[in-house]
Tab-separated table of C-alpha atoms and ligand atoms in Angstrom:
chain	number	residue	atom	x	y	z
A	1	UNK	CA	-37.189	-9.403	24.799
A	2	UNK	CA	-37.412	-8.115	21.212
A	3	UNK	CA	-41.169	-7.770	21.602
A	4	UNK	CA	-40.622	-5.776	24.797
A	5	UNK	CA	-38.196	-3.434	23.011
A	6	UNK	CA	-40.569	-2.950	20.094
A	7	UNK	CA	-43.383	-2.098	22.478
A	8	UNK	CA	-41.360	0.592	24.276
A	9	UNK	CA	-41.663	4.285	23.436
A	10	UNK	CA	-38.887	5.595	21.158
A	11	UNK	CA	-37.007	7.423	23.913
A	12	UNK	CA	-36.392	4.147	25.752
A	13	UNK	CA	-34.768	2.604	22.691
A	14	UNK	CA	-31.319	4.197	22.369
A	15	UNK	CA	-29.794	0.701	22.558
A	16	UNK	CA	-30.829	0.167	18.927
A	17	UNK	CA	-28.544	3.007	17.748
A	18	UNK	CA	-24.831	3.552	18.238
A	19	UNK	CA	-22.949	6.744	17.660
A	20	UNK	CA	-20.476	9.175	19.051
A	21	UNK	CA	-22.094	12.255	20.515
A	22	UNK	CA	-20.344	14.543	22.977
A	23	UNK	CA	-22.636	15.820	25.706
A	24	UNK	CA	-21.886	18.238	28.562
A	25	UNK	CA	-23.933	18.654	31.744
A	26	UNK	CA	-23.489	21.971	33.593
A	27	UNK	CA	-24.628	21.662	37.216
A	28	UNK	CA	-23.823	17.950	37.128
A	29	UNK	CA	-23.367	17.502	40.893
A	30	UNK	CA	-26.857	18.694	41.844
A	31	UNK	CA	-30.122	16.983	42.638
A	32	UNK	CA	-31.025	16.819	38.928
A	33	UNK	CA	-27.480	16.783	37.562
A	34	UNK	CA	-26.391	13.513	39.206
A	35	UNK	CA	-29.291	11.237	38.185
A	36	UNK	CA	-29.409	12.950	34.765
A	37	UNK	CA	-25.713	12.202	34.269
A	38	UNK	CA	-26.347	8.598	35.322
A	39	UNK	CA	-29.086	8.207	32.688
A	40	UNK	CA	-26.883	9.819	30.032
A	41	UNK	CA	-23.952	7.573	30.992
A	42	UNK	CA	-26.265	4.609	30.379
A	43	UNK	CA	-26.907	5.590	26.771
A	44	UNK	CA	-24.928	4.162	23.835
A	45	UNK	CA	-25.829	7.368	21.947
A	46	UNK	CA	-23.113	9.149	23.924
A	47	UNK	CA	-19.377	8.559	23.591
A	48	UNK	CA	-18.145	11.438	25.781
A	49	UNK	CA	-19.883	12.827	28.827
A	50	UNK	CA	-18.405	16.001	30.342
A	51	UNK	CA	-19.595	16.981	33.808
A	52	UNK	CA	-19.176	20.527	35.100
A	53	UNK	CA	-20.100	22.034	38.472
A	54	UNK	CA	-18.623	24.314	41.113
A	55	UNK	CA	-18.313	21.398	43.538
A	56	UNK	CA	-18.070	17.603	43.658
A	57	UNK	CA	-17.527	16.868	39.952
A	58	UNK	CA	-14.274	14.881	40.421
A	59	UNK	CA	-16.189	12.504	42.707
A	60	UNK	CA	-19.315	12.273	40.565
A	61	UNK	CA	-17.207	11.679	37.438
A	62	UNK	CA	-15.016	9.029	39.141
A	63	UNK	CA	-18.120	7.245	40.395
A	64	UNK	CA	-19.926	7.240	37.019
A	65	UNK	CA	-16.745	6.316	35.127
A	66	UNK	CA	-16.823	2.808	36.665
A	67	UNK	CA	-20.123	1.964	34.981
A	68	UNK	CA	-19.642	-0.584	32.195
A	69	UNK	CA	-20.964	1.559	29.351
A	70	UNK	CA	-18.826	3.104	26.657
A	71	UNK	CA	-19.360	6.845	27.349
A	72	UNK	CA	-16.075	8.293	28.598
A	73	UNK	CA	-16.781	10.476	31.636
A	74	UNK	CA	-14.666	13.504	32.523
A	75	UNK	CA	-15.252	15.858	35.474
A	76	UNK	CA	-14.539	19.607	35.332
A	77	UNK	CA	-14.484	21.741	38.474
A	78	UNK	CA	-14.949	25.514	38.744
A	79	UNK	CA	-14.892	28.364	36.217
A	80	UNK	CA	-11.251	27.761	35.142
A	81	UNK	CA	-12.214	24.375	33.680
A	82	UNK	CA	-15.471	25.404	31.986
A	83	UNK	CA	-13.924	26.122	28.562
A	84	UNK	CA	-12.264	22.696	28.404
A	85	UNK	CA	-15.526	21.058	29.426
A	86	UNK	CA	-17.438	22.727	26.595
A	87	UNK	CA	-14.997	22.500	23.664
A	88	UNK	CA	-16.351	20.028	21.099
A	89	UNK	CA	-19.707	19.541	22.862
A	90	UNK	CA	-22.642	18.878	20.543
A	91	UNK	CA	-25.327	18.992	23.233
A	92	UNK	CA	-25.138	20.977	26.483
A	93	UNK	CA	-27.726	20.349	29.197
A	94	UNK	CA	-27.925	22.967	31.968
A	95	UNK	CA	-29.574	22.078	35.293
A	96	UNK	CA	-27.282	24.492	37.253
A	97	UNK	CA	-29.074	26.850	39.632
A	98	UNK	CA	-31.004	26.938	42.874
A	99	UNK	CA	-34.335	25.071	43.194
A	100	UNK	CA	-37.555	26.281	44.878
A	101	UNK	CA	-38.438	25.966	48.546
A	102	UNK	CA	-42.066	25.804	49.776
A	103	UNK	CA	-43.904	29.101	49.157
A	104	UNK	CA	-41.606	30.195	46.317
A	105	UNK	CA	-42.602	30.696	42.678
A	106	UNK	CA	-40.160	29.872	39.879
A	107	UNK	CA	-39.779	33.609	39.310
A	108	UNK	CA	-38.433	33.984	42.869
A	109	UNK	CA	-35.337	32.112	41.587
A	110	UNK	CA	-34.651	34.786	38.962
A	111	UNK	CA	-32.102	36.832	40.893
A	112	UNK	CA	-29.785	33.880	41.515
A	113	UNK	CA	-30.348	31.772	38.431
A	114	UNK	CA	-30.337	34.556	35.814
A	115	UNK	CA	-26.657	35.277	36.362
A	116	UNK	CA	-25.730	31.574	36.627
A	117	UNK	CA	-27.424	30.881	33.270
A	118	UNK	CA	-25.989	34.027	31.644
A	119	UNK	CA	-22.455	33.105	32.760
A	120	UNK	CA	-22.718	29.476	31.639
A	121	UNK	CA	-24.348	30.250	28.277
A	122	UNK	CA	-21.772	32.988	27.626
A	123	UNK	CA	-19.144	30.255	27.876
A	124	UNK	CA	-21.221	28.079	25.501
A	125	UNK	CA	-21.442	30.949	22.989
A	126	UNK	CA	-17.642	31.269	23.115
A	127	UNK	CA	-16.564	27.624	23.210
A	128	UNK	CA	-19.327	25.566	21.526
A	129	UNK	CA	-21.512	28.061	19.609
A	130	UNK	CA	-22.960	25.321	17.383
A	131	UNK	CA	-24.093	23.073	20.256
A	132	UNK	CA	-27.732	22.358	21.073
A	133	UNK	CA	-28.400	24.170	24.359
A	134	UNK	CA	-30.999	22.572	26.651
A	135	UNK	CA	-31.890	24.731	29.655
A	136	UNK	CA	-33.489	23.100	32.694
A	137	UNK	CA	-32.664	25.927	35.155
A	138	UNK	CA	-35.712	27.941	36.231
A	139	UNK	CA	-37.465	30.238	35.591
A	140	UNK	CA	-37.392	28.671	32.097
A	141	UNK	CA	-39.755	31.427	30.836
A	142	UNK	CA	-36.880	33.879	31.476
A	143	UNK	CA	-33.739	31.705	31.167
A	144	UNK	CA	-34.435	30.957	27.468
A	145	UNK	CA	-34.680	34.669	26.532
A	146	UNK	CA	-31.502	35.183	28.602
A	147	UNK	CA	-29.692	32.461	26.652
A	148	UNK	CA	-30.912	33.863	23.315
A	149	UNK	CA	-29.767	37.407	24.190
A	150	UNK	CA	-26.362	36.119	25.300
A	151	UNK	CA	-25.926	34.237	22.010
A	152	UNK	CA	-27.055	37.340	20.082
A	153	UNK	CA	-24.469	39.452	21.934
A	154	UNK	CA	-21.771	37.058	20.748
A	155	UNK	CA	-23.108	37.023	17.166
A	156	UNK	CA	-23.751	33.249	17.196
A	157	UNK	CA	-27.527	33.111	17.778
A	158	UNK	CA	-29.421	30.253	16.155
A	159	UNK	CA	-32.982	29.964	17.528
A	160	UNK	CA	-33.252	26.381	16.241
A	161	UNK	CA	-30.637	25.238	18.760
A	162	UNK	CA	-31.853	26.754	22.042
A	163	UNK	CA	-34.460	24.790	24.023
A	164	UNK	CA	-36.224	25.338	27.349
A	165	UNK	CA	-36.777	21.826	28.664
A	166	UNK	CA	-40.483	21.510	29.513
A	167	UNK	CA	-40.593	17.727	29.038
A	168	UNK	CA	-41.460	17.143	32.700
A	169	UNK	CA	-44.830	18.830	32.104
A	170	UNK	CA	-45.566	16.337	29.308
A	171	UNK	CA	-44.343	13.410	31.428
A	172	UNK	CA	-46.628	14.497	34.290
A	173	UNK	CA	-49.627	15.038	31.993
A	174	UNK	CA	-49.150	11.574	30.478
A	175	UNK	CA	-48.885	9.977	33.925
A	176	UNK	CA	-51.896	11.747	35.462
A	177	UNK	CA	-54.176	11.073	32.468
A	178	UNK	CA	-53.095	7.422	32.384
A	179	UNK	CA	-53.901	7.110	36.121
A	180	UNK	CA	-57.368	8.622	35.673
A	181	UNK	CA	-58.236	6.504	32.610
A	182	UNK	CA	-56.515	3.231	33.593
A	183	UNK	CA	-54.093	3.439	30.621
A	184	UNK	CA	-50.420	2.503	30.262
A	185	UNK	CA	-48.635	5.890	30.726
A	186	UNK	CA	-45.982	4.903	28.167
A	187	UNK	CA	-48.745	4.825	25.530
A	188	UNK	CA	-50.242	8.241	26.390
A	189	UNK	CA	-49.065	11.448	24.731
A	190	UNK	CA	-50.366	14.863	25.756
A	191	UNK	CA	-48.821	17.950	24.150
A	192	UNK	CA	-48.168	20.679	26.730
A	193	UNK	CA	-47.737	24.155	25.264
A	194	UNK	CA	-47.091	27.710	26.532
A	195	UNK	CA	-44.376	28.102	29.141
A	196	UNK	CA	-43.061	26.409	32.276
A	197	UNK	CA	-44.638	28.141	35.291
A	198	UNK	CA	-48.115	27.884	36.831
A	199	UNK	CA	-50.837	29.169	34.489
A	200	UNK	CA	-48.439	29.321	31.521
A	201	UNK	CA	-48.305	25.487	31.501
A	202	UNK	CA	-51.098	24.514	29.092
A	203	UNK	CA	-51.821	20.803	28.630
A	204	UNK	CA	-53.838	20.097	25.475
A	205	UNK	CA	-56.029	17.268	26.716
A	206	UNK	CA	-58.182	17.647	23.571
A	207	UNK	CA	-55.131	16.528	21.523
A	208	UNK	CA	-54.378	13.490	23.688
A	209	UNK	CA	-53.314	10.205	22.110
A	210	UNK	CA	-55.305	8.040	22.693
A	211	UNK	CA	-58.313	10.356	22.721
A	212	UNK	CA	-59.690	10.942	26.239
A	213	UNK	CA	-62.579	13.028	27.515
A	214	UNK	CA	-63.464	14.497	30.900
A	215	UNK	CA	-66.425	16.497	32.210
A	216	UNK	CA	-65.417	20.214	32.455
A	217	UNK	CA	-64.985	20.210	36.272
A	218	UNK	CA	-62.677	17.158	36.145
A	219	UNK	CA	-60.811	18.628	33.168
A	220	UNK	CA	-60.127	21.860	35.052
A	221	UNK	CA	-58.968	19.932	38.140
A	222	UNK	CA	-56.625	17.841	35.962
A	223	UNK	CA	-55.180	20.897	34.190
A	224	UNK	CA	-54.721	22.591	37.594
A	225	UNK	CA	-52.881	19.537	38.946
A	226	UNK	CA	-50.515	19.451	35.943
A	227	UNK	CA	-49.850	23.199	36.334
A	228	UNK	CA	-49.090	22.827	40.046
A	229	UNK	CA	-47.392	19.395	39.940
A	230	UNK	CA	-43.967	20.936	40.566
A	231	UNK	CA	-45.335	22.622	43.685
A	232	UNK	CA	-46.750	19.239	44.813
A	233	UNK	CA	-43.158	17.907	44.861
A	234	UNK	CA	-41.719	21.084	46.448
A	235	UNK	CA	-44.255	20.762	49.313
A	236	UNK	CA	-43.648	17.015	49.762
A	237	UNK	CA	-39.869	17.588	49.891
A	238	UNK	CA	-40.553	20.142	52.650
A	239	UNK	CA	-37.657	22.532	52.042
A	240	UNK	CA	-35.061	20.179	50.568
A	241	UNK	CA	-35.702	21.121	46.946
A	242	UNK	CA	-37.913	20.457	43.935
A	243	UNK	CA	-38.354	17.619	41.431
A	244	UNK	CA	-34.999	15.974	40.714
A	245	UNK	CA	-35.543	12.311	39.766
A	246	UNK	CA	-38.537	12.849	37.487
A	247	UNK	CA	-36.748	15.894	36.035
A	248	UNK	CA	-33.627	13.811	35.388
A	249	UNK	CA	-35.827	11.286	33.556
A	250	UNK	CA	-37.509	14.071	31.556
A	251	UNK	CA	-34.183	15.786	30.759
A	252	UNK	CA	-32.717	12.479	29.556
A	253	UNK	CA	-35.824	11.795	27.449
A	254	UNK	CA	-35.421	15.193	25.770
A	255	UNK	CA	-31.666	14.721	25.226
A	256	UNK	CA	-32.173	11.237	23.717
A	257	UNK	CA	-34.873	12.563	21.356
A	258	UNK	CA	-32.566	15.372	20.269
A	259	UNK	CA	-29.613	13.014	19.760
A	260	UNK	CA	-31.798	10.580	17.803
A	261	UNK	CA	-32.959	13.411	15.526
A	262	UNK	CA	-29.395	14.751	15.152
A	263	UNK	CA	-28.386	11.243	14.048
A	264	UNK	CA	-30.961	11.265	11.270
A	265	UNK	CA	-33.926	9.532	12.895
A	266	UNK	CA	-37.103	10.884	11.298
A	267	UNK	CA	-40.374	11.914	12.889
A	268	UNK	CA	-38.943	12.821	16.327
A	269	UNK	CA	-41.301	15.276	18.035
A	270	UNK	CA	-40.897	16.930	21.447
A	271	UNK	CA	-42.430	20.046	22.973
A	272	UNK	CA	-39.976	22.702	24.203
A	273	UNK	CA	-39.997	26.413	25.069
A	274	UNK	CA	-38.363	28.111	22.072
A	275	UNK	CA	-38.298	31.273	19.967
A	276	UNK	CA	-41.674	31.216	18.244
A	277	UNK	CA	-43.985	33.019	15.862
A	278	UNK	CA	-47.005	30.921	16.775
A	279	UNK	CA	-48.592	33.435	19.186
A	280	UNK	CA	-47.983	37.047	20.190
A	281	UNK	CA	-45.485	35.756	22.779
A	282	UNK	CA	-41.964	35.781	21.249
A	283	UNK	CA	-41.147	32.493	22.981
A	284	UNK	CA	-43.680	29.699	23.306
A	285	UNK	CA	-43.650	25.941	23.724
A	286	UNK	CA	-45.347	23.809	21.045
A	287	UNK	CA	-44.613	20.386	19.537
A	288	UNK	CA	-41.443	20.604	17.425
A	289	UNK	CA	-40.218	18.296	14.710
A	290	UNK	CA	-36.533	17.795	15.530
A	291	UNK	CA	-33.800	17.143	12.979
A	292	UNK	CA	-30.050	17.235	12.363
A	293	UNK	CA	-29.936	20.994	12.985
A	294	UNK	CA	-32.312	21.203	15.929
A	295	UNK	CA	-35.803	22.486	15.213
A	296	UNK	CA	-36.772	21.380	11.727
A	297	UNK	CA	-40.370	22.534	11.901
A	298	UNK	CA	-42.573	24.147	14.514
A	299	UNK	CA	-45.782	22.106	14.453
A	300	UNK	CA	-47.787	24.888	16.091
A	301	UNK	CA	-50.715	24.802	18.485
A	302	UNK	CA	-53.062	22.582	16.440
A	303	UNK	CA	-56.814	22.775	16.979
A	304	UNK	CA	-57.642	24.054	20.454
A	305	UNK	CA	-60.901	23.627	22.346
A	306	UNK	CA	-62.650	26.837	23.470
A	307	UNK	CA	-61.368	26.219	27.023
A	308	UNK	CA	-57.768	25.746	25.805
A	309	UNK	CA	-57.993	28.911	23.717
A	310	UNK	CA	-59.124	30.773	26.837
A	311	UNK	CA	-56.238	29.539	28.999
A	312	UNK	CA	-53.694	30.304	26.248
A	313	UNK	CA	-55.062	33.864	26.145
A	314	UNK	CA	-54.770	34.146	29.933
A	315	UNK	CA	-51.123	32.968	29.888
A	316	UNK	CA	-49.793	35.474	27.350
A	317	UNK	CA	-49.390	38.505	29.627
A	318	UNK	CA	-47.375	36.539	32.222
A	319	UNK	CA	-45.257	34.912	29.514
A	320	UNK	CA	-44.427	38.220	27.848
A	321	UNK	CA	-43.525	39.751	31.229
A	322	UNK	CA	-41.140	36.899	32.115
A	323	UNK	CA	-39.560	37.035	28.651
A	324	UNK	CA	-38.985	40.799	28.858
A	325	UNK	CA	-37.470	40.405	32.320
A	326	UNK	CA	-34.942	37.916	30.895
A	327	UNK	CA	-34.127	40.095	27.872
A	328	UNK	CA	-33.710	43.211	30.032
A	329	UNK	CA	-31.407	41.324	32.384
A	330	UNK	CA	-28.906	40.665	29.587
A	331	UNK	CA	-29.264	44.180	28.134
A	332	UNK	CA	-28.468	45.738	31.523
A	333	UNK	CA	-25.654	43.308	32.355
A	334	UNK	CA	-22.114	44.607	32.089
B	1	NAD	N1	-37.337	22.643	33.750
B	1	NAD	C1	-37.931	21.959	34.696
B	1	NAD	O1	-38.966	21.330	34.458
B	1	NAD	C2	-37.338	21.892	36.082
B	1	NAD	C3	-37.787	20.924	36.990
B	1	NAD	C4	-37.201	20.866	38.249
B	1	NAD	C5	-36.186	21.763	38.592
B	1	NAD	N2	-35.779	22.686	37.692
B	1	NAD	C6	-34.698	23.639	38.012
B	1	NAD	O2	-33.434	23.021	37.859
B	1	NAD	C7	-32.466	23.744	38.649
B	1	NAD	C8	-31.596	22.765	39.427
B	1	NAD	O3	-32.351	22.062	40.375
B	1	NAD	P1	-31.666	21.001	41.372
B	1	NAD	O4	-32.759	20.425	42.187
B	1	NAD	O5	-30.739	20.116	40.631
B	1	NAD	O6	-30.788	21.999	42.282
B	1	NAD	P2	-29.492	21.641	43.175
B	1	NAD	O7	-29.273	22.798	44.077
B	1	NAD	O8	-29.643	20.292	43.773
B	1	NAD	O9	-28.334	21.554	42.100
B	1	NAD	C9	-27.898	22.660	41.369
B	1	NAD	C10	-26.448	22.453	41.027
B	1	NAD	O10	-26.035	23.598	40.272
B	1	NAD	C11	-24.707	23.876	40.676
B	1	NAD	N3	-24.345	25.240	40.335
B	1	NAD	C12	-24.704	26.417	40.931
B	1	NAD	N4	-24.093	27.448	40.316
B	1	NAD	C13	-23.355	26.929	39.323
B	1	NAD	C14	-22.490	27.485	38.345
B	1	NAD	N5	-22.285	28.785	38.249
B	1	NAD	N6	-21.873	26.634	37.494
B	1	NAD	C15	-22.096	25.306	37.556
B	1	NAD	N7	-22.888	24.712	38.467
B	1	NAD	C16	-23.499	25.526	39.335
B	1	NAD	C17	-24.707	23.639	42.188
B	1	NAD	O11	-23.381	23.477	42.668
B	1	NAD	C18	-25.522	22.356	42.258
B	1	NAD	O12	-24.715	21.204	42.172
B	1	NAD	C19	-33.284	24.705	39.498
B	1	NAD	O13	-33.230	25.983	38.915
B	1	NAD	C20	-34.693	24.151	39.421
B	1	NAD	O14	-35.662	25.159	39.611
B	1	NAD	C21	-36.322	22.749	36.446
């Protein structure tokens, strides 16, 4: 058993730590929110789990509260209870918002999700301005600039504490490379940089651990599959939504890494879409060293192959457009 634990990746090892973090999930009754809350409830890193949504939270909270782990679960329903949900939260994870249907891009969700994210993060800025904010709601390339602008408006902006959760892109890259090379996916690590939509998703296969190589045609097919993996799930679900279970796993992995780092664990690295000076795009995902106060150090892009440099260049215009759209949304909002 001990050997098995020692062989597991760090994000599967919260059982070795114990502490008292307060975590809130906004959108907790949804396709992602429910399994994400289940995974969080299972973690001894968390002592209080607050679940907010506009429907179903009393039921979801009652259900999860019977699980024999120590996190105390409390449900909060509707806007009147949002402040109470957030007060004292150290980490807030936000999967609230509508998912894609076949034929839609993530940007097609902007009109609905921009105001949901702006409203929820406004409440975070007022009631838990110091919390780590982890946004899952799409389009992430716009919802992170929205969150940053909202925090700026309230005078509580700290770019080291606002994260666009892109972990699912890393999880997918690890899985697909492991499948192609006959490796254990838990032992593969591929940084994925850029943003979280189509061509802005840039897996750095040249920086894979362990090192792997592909002929150029196979490499391009692999990169294309990682970029369109979300659409693969949207099509397979045939109108009933997008990735929920794998996203819940990825969201929990990111939250556990963050909590570990906040508790003083050293050397915790995750990619996320954040405020960045690494390229001409004002927000960009790269590997980040996490610490007690969020981002401790941006580890940058590293050495790129000529092909990776090309696809980064091709992503910048779309990224900057999505970022501006998010910033303008908050500027024009009453
Ligand atoms: N970052 C990623 O990699 C990634 C991956 C998959 C999905 N997503 C995104 O996550 C979001 C959620 O997806 P889902 O499949 O869980 O959708 P869903 O429709 O199943 O659930 C969304 C939940 O949000 C709730 N909600 C809506 N407005 C709210 C508000 N104002 N306050 C609180 N809760 C509110 C809904 O009631 C619902 O329970 C979508 O935007 C989707 O595109 C992101």
